[in-house]
């Protein structure tokens, strides 16, 4: 098989036993249609044929050489075209007396190459532009095409319309600070990360907003209560919670309205200090040990003067944290796990929501927190 493949690639010897002396390469022009090498060489020669239309000067040269009684084979070799092309040109001249290209069937393309480039340029410069805006821009330069045509040109260039991903607006200063923080901590060993107690607050809705859901049902049963999802304004109520975690597992999940005097979910520096005083030391002792580092973001209540004085009095090692860097905090991903677990729950009120939230938070395993931190 390898020998035959080598012969096919190099066009060496004809494989017809009765004609061993004939060559199937460029030395001979005959083709044996029962010979694999001949067929291979024929395919190669076909692929090498020019696919572009012949210019009028080449066609005129074919007619001129034919009038000089040159054979088709010689004309093809002289002009570098296929013999069938020469024969077709001569046949067309004999039948129609014309050398111009025949008009092709079907409607011609509405846009030129320049128009296509203009459409792509508009999208590249302003990715949020609409098809209507592109259409109006083209009309200003005298190009009238439909919105469907514009979409097809964009699809042909592998452009598709997508819903934008929401990202927090981060200033250049804070972006640089986050990058510098990441570089400084890139090579920190796992022992360093194991000593950090991560903290933050999150909002938990009574009705989790998990987007569209699919349901199996029969036609005409769309409004059956079994086939619908409940929707309420503003999430139907919510609770604010403070939580902490370490690589070794999750810590406390504290609800703000259980701490405030007026049972509201509004947290200020005083409430924040009360939570830290009650929960930092016990959670750190259980999850980390005597020596630990507390992480918190730069929320105003975290950086208030009273909070700073409180932290200084506690003599805790507080991690310096860049502003607007929620993506660097592994507890944000733990909150995502918590809310994912809550999607299968159906609490009827805030108290039931708190109960299932605590259960979901405690169900996050040590392996999961270690993957988030390390």
Short mmCIF file of C-alpha atoms in Angstrom, two decimals, residues 3-341:
data_model
loop_
_atom_site.label_atom_id
_atom_site.label_comp_id
_atom_site.label_asym_id
_atom_site.label_seq_id
_atom_site.Cartn_x
_atom_site.Cartn_y
_atom_site.Cartn_z
CA UNK A 3 4.60 1.57 -2.44
CA UNK A 4 1.41 2.24 -4.41
CA UNK A 5 0.86 5.53 -2.57
CA UNK A 6 4.41 6.56 -3.38
CA UNK A 7 3.85 5.71 -7.03
CA UNK A 8 0.59 7.66 -7.10
CA UNK A 9 2.20 10.72 -5.54
CA UNK A 10 5.15 10.72 -7.91
CA UNK A 11 3.30 9.49 -11.02
CA UNK A 12 5.77 6.70 -11.81
CA UNK A 13 4.68 3.41 -13.41
CA UNK A 14 1.32 2.45 -14.90
CA UNK A 15 -0.23 -0.42 -12.90
CA UNK A 16 -1.76 -2.16 -15.94
CA UNK A 17 0.30 -5.39 -16.20
CA UNK A 18 -0.11 -5.60 -19.97
CA UNK A 19 1.43 -2.15 -20.43
CA UNK A 20 4.43 -2.11 -18.08
CA UNK A 21 6.57 -0.14 -20.49
CA UNK A 22 4.24 2.89 -20.58
CA UNK A 23 4.71 5.79 -18.16
CA UNK A 24 1.76 7.57 -16.52
CA UNK A 25 3.64 10.73 -15.70
CA UNK A 26 4.22 13.74 -17.94
CA UNK A 27 6.11 11.58 -20.46
CA UNK A 28 2.87 10.25 -21.91
CA UNK A 29 -0.47 11.85 -22.66
CA UNK A 30 -2.76 8.81 -22.88
CA UNK A 31 -4.90 7.92 -19.87
CA UNK A 32 -5.87 4.36 -18.91
CA UNK A 33 -9.14 4.67 -16.99
CA UNK A 34 -8.50 1.28 -15.33
CA UNK A 35 -5.15 2.50 -14.03
CA UNK A 36 -5.09 4.05 -10.53
CA UNK A 37 -1.99 6.09 -11.32
CA UNK A 38 -3.50 7.45 -14.50
CA UNK A 39 -6.68 8.47 -12.69
CA UNK A 40 -4.64 10.07 -9.91
CA UNK A 41 -2.58 12.09 -12.36
CA UNK A 42 -5.73 13.11 -14.21
CA UNK A 43 -7.23 14.40 -10.96
CA UNK A 44 -4.06 16.30 -10.16
CA UNK A 45 -4.03 17.91 -13.57
CA UNK A 46 -7.69 18.85 -13.16
CA UNK A 47 -7.04 20.49 -9.79
CA UNK A 48 -4.19 22.48 -11.31
CA UNK A 49 -6.43 23.86 -14.05
CA UNK A 50 -7.24 27.51 -13.87
CA UNK A 51 -10.66 28.25 -12.43
CA UNK A 52 -10.74 31.92 -13.45
CA UNK A 53 -12.34 33.12 -16.64
CA UNK A 54 -10.04 33.55 -19.60
CA UNK A 55 -9.38 37.08 -20.72
CA UNK A 56 -10.53 38.21 -24.14
CA UNK A 57 -6.91 38.43 -25.35
CA UNK A 58 -6.29 34.74 -24.53
CA UNK A 59 -9.46 33.73 -26.35
CA UNK A 60 -8.40 35.76 -29.39
CA UNK A 61 -4.98 34.08 -29.24
CA UNK A 62 -6.68 30.65 -29.34
CA UNK A 63 -8.63 31.64 -32.47
CA UNK A 64 -5.51 33.10 -34.08
CA UNK A 65 -3.44 29.96 -33.46
CA UNK A 66 -6.25 27.76 -34.76
CA UNK A 67 -6.36 29.78 -37.98
CA UNK A 68 -2.66 28.95 -38.29
CA UNK A 69 -3.70 25.26 -38.29
CA UNK A 70 -2.11 24.62 -34.91
CA UNK A 71 -3.44 21.46 -33.18
CA UNK A 72 -5.47 21.85 -29.98
CA UNK A 73 -2.78 20.11 -27.94
CA UNK A 74 -0.13 22.61 -29.04
CA UNK A 75 -2.44 25.60 -28.49
CA UNK A 76 -3.19 24.45 -24.96
CA UNK A 77 0.48 23.91 -24.17
CA UNK A 78 1.48 27.27 -25.67
CA UNK A 79 -1.12 29.29 -23.77
CA UNK A 80 -1.03 27.22 -20.58
CA UNK A 81 -4.70 26.25 -20.62
CA UNK A 82 -6.54 22.94 -20.66
CA UNK A 83 -7.29 21.21 -23.97
CA UNK A 84 -10.99 21.10 -23.12
CA UNK A 85 -10.93 24.87 -22.60
CA UNK A 86 -9.41 25.38 -26.05
CA UNK A 87 -11.97 23.04 -27.58
CA UNK A 88 -14.86 24.83 -25.82
CA UNK A 89 -13.67 28.26 -26.99
CA UNK A 90 -13.40 27.04 -30.59
CA UNK A 91 -16.81 25.36 -30.40
CA UNK A 92 -18.43 28.50 -28.99
CA UNK A 93 -16.86 30.63 -31.72
CA UNK A 94 -18.12 28.21 -34.35
CA UNK A 95 -21.69 28.17 -32.98
CA UNK A 96 -22.22 31.77 -31.84
CA UNK A 97 -19.44 33.74 -33.44
CA UNK A 98 -18.77 35.44 -30.08
CA UNK A 99 -16.01 35.19 -27.49
CA UNK A 100 -17.64 37.17 -24.68
CA UNK A 101 -18.76 35.36 -21.55
CA UNK A 102 -22.35 34.19 -21.50
CA UNK A 103 -24.57 35.89 -18.92
CA UNK A 104 -24.97 33.60 -15.95
CA UNK A 105 -28.44 32.62 -14.66
CA UNK A 106 -29.77 34.01 -11.39
CA UNK A 107 -29.90 37.47 -9.90
CA UNK A 108 -26.54 39.25 -9.69
CA UNK A 109 -25.02 40.01 -6.30
CA UNK A 110 -26.42 43.23 -4.81
CA UNK A 111 -23.20 44.33 -3.13
CA UNK A 112 -19.72 44.76 -4.49
CA UNK A 113 -16.49 43.83 -2.74
CA UNK A 114 -16.15 47.48 -1.71
CA UNK A 115 -19.65 47.44 -0.20
CA UNK A 116 -18.85 44.28 1.76
CA UNK A 117 -15.69 45.85 3.13
CA UNK A 118 -17.65 48.96 4.11
CA UNK A 119 -20.17 46.84 6.06
CA UNK A 120 -17.38 45.03 7.92
CA UNK A 121 -15.61 48.30 8.61
CA UNK A 122 -18.73 49.77 10.21
CA UNK A 123 -19.11 46.75 12.49
CA UNK A 124 -15.45 46.72 13.48
CA UNK A 125 -15.43 50.43 14.33
CA UNK A 126 -18.75 50.40 16.18
CA UNK A 127 -19.66 46.86 17.31
CA UNK A 128 -22.91 48.12 18.89
CA UNK A 129 -24.25 49.50 15.62
CA UNK A 130 -27.57 48.11 14.38
CA UNK A 131 -28.48 46.71 10.98
CA UNK A 132 -30.80 49.69 10.43
CA UNK A 133 -27.91 52.09 11.06
CA UNK A 134 -25.70 50.18 8.62
CA UNK A 135 -28.48 50.28 6.02
CA UNK A 136 -28.87 54.06 6.42
CA UNK A 137 -25.11 54.58 6.15
CA UNK A 138 -24.98 52.58 2.91
CA UNK A 139 -27.92 54.54 1.49
CA UNK A 140 -25.98 57.76 2.07
CA UNK A 141 -23.34 56.54 -0.40
CA UNK A 142 -25.92 55.28 -2.89
CA UNK A 143 -26.00 51.59 -1.93
CA UNK A 144 -29.57 50.35 -1.38
CA UNK A 145 -29.71 46.87 0.12
CA UNK A 146 -32.07 45.11 2.51
CA UNK A 147 -31.38 44.30 6.14
CA UNK A 148 -31.35 40.60 5.24
CA UNK A 149 -28.54 41.20 2.75
CA UNK A 150 -26.50 43.05 5.37
CA UNK A 151 -27.01 40.19 7.84
CA UNK A 152 -25.91 37.65 5.21
CA UNK A 153 -22.72 39.58 4.50
CA UNK A 154 -21.94 39.72 8.21
CA UNK A 155 -22.69 36.00 8.65
CA UNK A 156 -20.42 35.19 5.69
CA UNK A 157 -17.61 36.97 7.57
CA UNK A 158 -18.45 34.97 10.74
CA UNK A 159 -20.07 37.87 12.57
CA UNK A 160 -23.07 36.98 14.74
CA UNK A 161 -25.26 39.04 17.04
CA UNK A 162 -24.90 38.20 20.74
CA UNK A 163 -26.23 39.54 24.00
CA UNK A 164 -23.52 41.60 25.68
CA UNK A 165 -21.90 40.31 28.84
CA UNK A 166 -22.37 42.67 31.79
CA UNK A 167 -19.14 43.73 33.47
CA UNK A 168 -18.60 46.26 36.26
CA UNK A 169 -17.25 49.61 35.15
CA UNK A 170 -13.72 49.68 36.59
CA UNK A 171 -11.52 52.75 36.36
CA UNK A 172 -8.08 52.53 34.78
CA UNK A 173 -6.44 53.25 38.13
CA UNK A 174 -8.24 50.36 39.82
CA UNK A 175 -7.55 48.03 36.89
CA UNK A 176 -3.83 48.73 37.22
CA UNK A 177 -4.02 48.19 40.98
CA UNK A 178 -5.79 44.83 40.50
CA UNK A 179 -3.19 43.73 37.98
CA UNK A 180 -0.35 44.73 40.29
CA UNK A 181 -2.00 42.86 43.17
CA UNK A 182 -2.31 39.74 41.01
CA UNK A 183 1.36 39.93 39.97
CA UNK A 184 2.52 40.34 43.57
CA UNK A 185 0.52 37.32 44.76
CA UNK A 186 1.03 35.10 41.72
CA UNK A 187 3.79 33.02 43.29
CA UNK A 188 2.43 32.88 46.83
CA UNK A 189 2.47 29.30 48.21
CA UNK A 190 -0.67 27.44 49.23
CA UNK A 191 0.23 27.93 52.91
CA UNK A 192 -0.27 31.68 52.42
CA UNK A 193 -3.77 31.26 50.97
CA UNK A 194 -4.75 28.72 53.63
CA UNK A 195 -4.29 31.41 56.31
CA UNK A 196 -6.80 33.88 54.81
CA UNK A 197 -10.36 34.31 56.10
CA UNK A 198 -12.41 35.65 53.18
CA UNK A 199 -15.42 37.87 54.00
CA UNK A 200 -18.13 39.71 52.08
CA UNK A 201 -21.85 40.48 51.90
CA UNK A 202 -24.42 39.21 49.42
CA UNK A 203 -28.12 39.62 48.65
CA UNK A 204 -30.32 36.51 48.45
CA UNK A 205 -33.72 36.79 46.74
CA UNK A 206 -36.76 34.87 47.91
CA UNK A 207 -37.48 33.97 44.26
CA UNK A 208 -34.21 33.21 42.53
CA UNK A 209 -33.84 34.91 39.14
CA UNK A 210 -32.60 31.99 37.06
CA UNK A 211 -33.80 33.22 33.66
CA UNK A 212 -35.89 31.20 31.20
CA UNK A 213 -36.69 27.58 31.95
CA UNK A 214 -37.76 24.82 29.60
CA UNK A 215 -40.70 22.53 30.30
CA UNK A 216 -42.11 19.39 28.66
CA UNK A 217 -45.80 19.89 27.91
CA UNK A 218 -48.46 19.25 25.30
CA UNK A 219 -49.78 21.88 22.92
CA UNK A 220 -52.46 24.08 24.48
CA UNK A 221 -51.24 23.64 28.08
CA UNK A 222 -48.89 26.63 28.21
CA UNK A 223 -50.84 28.35 31.01
CA UNK A 224 -51.31 25.29 33.17
CA UNK A 225 -49.88 26.17 36.63
CA UNK A 226 -47.72 23.04 36.43
CA UNK A 227 -46.05 24.45 33.30
CA UNK A 228 -45.44 28.03 34.44
CA UNK A 229 -42.87 29.68 36.68
CA UNK A 230 -43.85 32.23 39.31
CA UNK A 231 -42.61 35.78 38.85
CA UNK A 232 -42.88 38.62 41.33
CA UNK A 233 -41.67 42.21 41.29
CA UNK A 234 -38.29 42.98 42.84
CA UNK A 235 -37.58 39.34 43.65
CA UNK A 236 -40.51 39.02 46.06
CA UNK A 237 -38.36 40.01 49.00
CA UNK A 238 -34.76 39.36 49.90
CA UNK A 239 -32.29 39.09 52.75
CA UNK A 240 -28.82 40.56 53.08
CA UNK A 241 -26.18 38.28 54.53
CA UNK A 242 -22.57 38.51 55.67
CA UNK A 243 -20.44 35.38 55.34
CA UNK A 244 -16.90 34.16 55.71
CA UNK A 245 -14.94 31.21 54.42
CA UNK A 246 -11.43 29.81 54.18
CA UNK A 247 -9.76 27.17 52.08
CA UNK A 248 -10.68 24.68 54.80
CA UNK A 249 -14.45 25.29 54.47
CA UNK A 250 -17.30 27.75 54.92
CA UNK A 251 -17.87 29.74 58.10
CA UNK A 252 -20.85 31.65 59.43
CA UNK A 253 -23.70 33.00 57.30
CA UNK A 254 -25.11 35.97 59.24
CA UNK A 255 -28.30 37.78 58.20
CA UNK A 256 -28.11 41.53 58.66
CA UNK A 257 -31.70 41.98 59.86
CA UNK A 258 -30.94 39.60 62.74
CA UNK A 259 -28.24 42.02 63.94
CA UNK A 260 -29.79 45.44 63.38
CA UNK A 261 -31.98 46.95 66.09
CA UNK A 262 -34.76 47.92 63.67
CA UNK A 263 -34.69 44.52 61.90
CA UNK A 264 -33.71 46.17 58.60
CA UNK A 265 -31.15 44.88 56.11
CA UNK A 266 -29.22 48.16 56.06
CA UNK A 267 -25.66 47.69 57.25
CA UNK A 268 -23.55 50.53 58.61
CA UNK A 269 -20.17 50.65 60.30
CA UNK A 270 -21.68 49.89 63.72
CA UNK A 271 -23.49 46.77 62.48
CA UNK A 272 -20.41 45.68 60.57
CA UNK A 273 -18.22 45.98 63.65
CA UNK A 274 -20.71 43.98 65.69
CA UNK A 275 -20.60 41.15 63.14
CA UNK A 276 -16.79 41.17 63.02
CA UNK A 277 -16.55 41.14 66.81
CA UNK A 278 -18.88 38.15 67.10
CA UNK A 279 -17.75 36.00 64.18
CA UNK A 280 -14.17 36.65 63.02
CA UNK A 281 -12.29 35.09 65.93
CA UNK A 282 -14.45 31.93 66.30
CA UNK A 283 -14.48 31.20 62.56
CA UNK A 284 -10.75 31.84 62.19
CA UNK A 285 -9.99 29.54 65.13
CA UNK A 286 -12.10 26.75 63.65
CA UNK A 287 -11.05 27.05 60.00
CA UNK A 288 -7.46 28.34 60.20
CA UNK A 289 -5.91 28.57 63.66
CA UNK A 290 -4.34 31.24 65.82
CA UNK A 291 -2.54 33.08 63.03
CA UNK A 292 -4.75 34.30 60.22
CA UNK A 293 -5.34 37.19 57.82
CA UNK A 294 -8.74 38.86 57.36
CA UNK A 295 -9.77 39.87 53.86
CA UNK A 296 -12.44 42.49 53.20
CA UNK A 297 -13.11 44.83 50.30
CA UNK A 298 -13.07 48.64 50.31
CA UNK A 299 -16.77 49.21 50.93
CA UNK A 300 -17.32 52.55 52.79
CA UNK A 301 -18.49 50.80 55.97
CA UNK A 302 -15.36 48.63 55.84
CA UNK A 303 -13.04 51.62 55.51
CA UNK A 304 -14.87 53.97 57.90
CA UNK A 305 -12.76 55.60 60.59
CA UNK A 306 -14.56 53.75 63.38
CA UNK A 307 -14.03 50.43 61.58
CA UNK A 308 -10.32 51.11 61.11
CA UNK A 309 -9.91 51.94 64.80
CA UNK A 310 -11.77 48.76 65.73
CA UNK A 311 -9.54 46.62 63.50
CA UNK A 312 -6.45 48.30 64.91
CA UNK A 313 -7.59 47.49 68.43
CA UNK A 314 -8.21 43.85 67.55
CA UNK A 315 -4.66 43.59 66.17
CA UNK A 316 -5.82 41.41 63.28
CA UNK A 317 -3.72 41.19 60.16
CA UNK A 318 -5.94 42.76 57.47
CA UNK A 319 -5.13 42.07 53.83
CA UNK A 320 -4.62 45.11 51.61
CA UNK A 321 -7.27 44.78 48.91
CA UNK A 322 -7.50 46.65 45.57
CA UNK A 323 -10.74 48.54 44.94
CA UNK A 324 -13.36 47.21 42.48
CA UNK A 325 -11.90 43.71 42.46
CA UNK A 326 -14.78 41.33 43.25
CA UNK A 327 -13.45 38.81 40.72
CA UNK A 328 -10.35 38.30 42.89
CA UNK A 329 -12.37 37.24 45.93
CA UNK A 330 -13.11 33.48 46.00
CA UNK A 331 -16.10 34.00 48.30
CA UNK A 332 -17.95 35.56 45.34
CA UNK A 333 -17.77 32.18 43.62
CA UNK A 334 -18.92 30.51 46.83
CA UNK A 335 -21.95 32.82 46.82
CA UNK A 336 -22.66 31.66 43.27
CA UNK A 337 -22.58 28.04 44.47
CA UNK A 338 -24.95 28.97 47.29
CA UNK A 339 -27.49 30.58 44.94
CA UNK A 340 -27.20 27.69 42.50
CA UNK A 341 -28.14 25.28 45.28
#
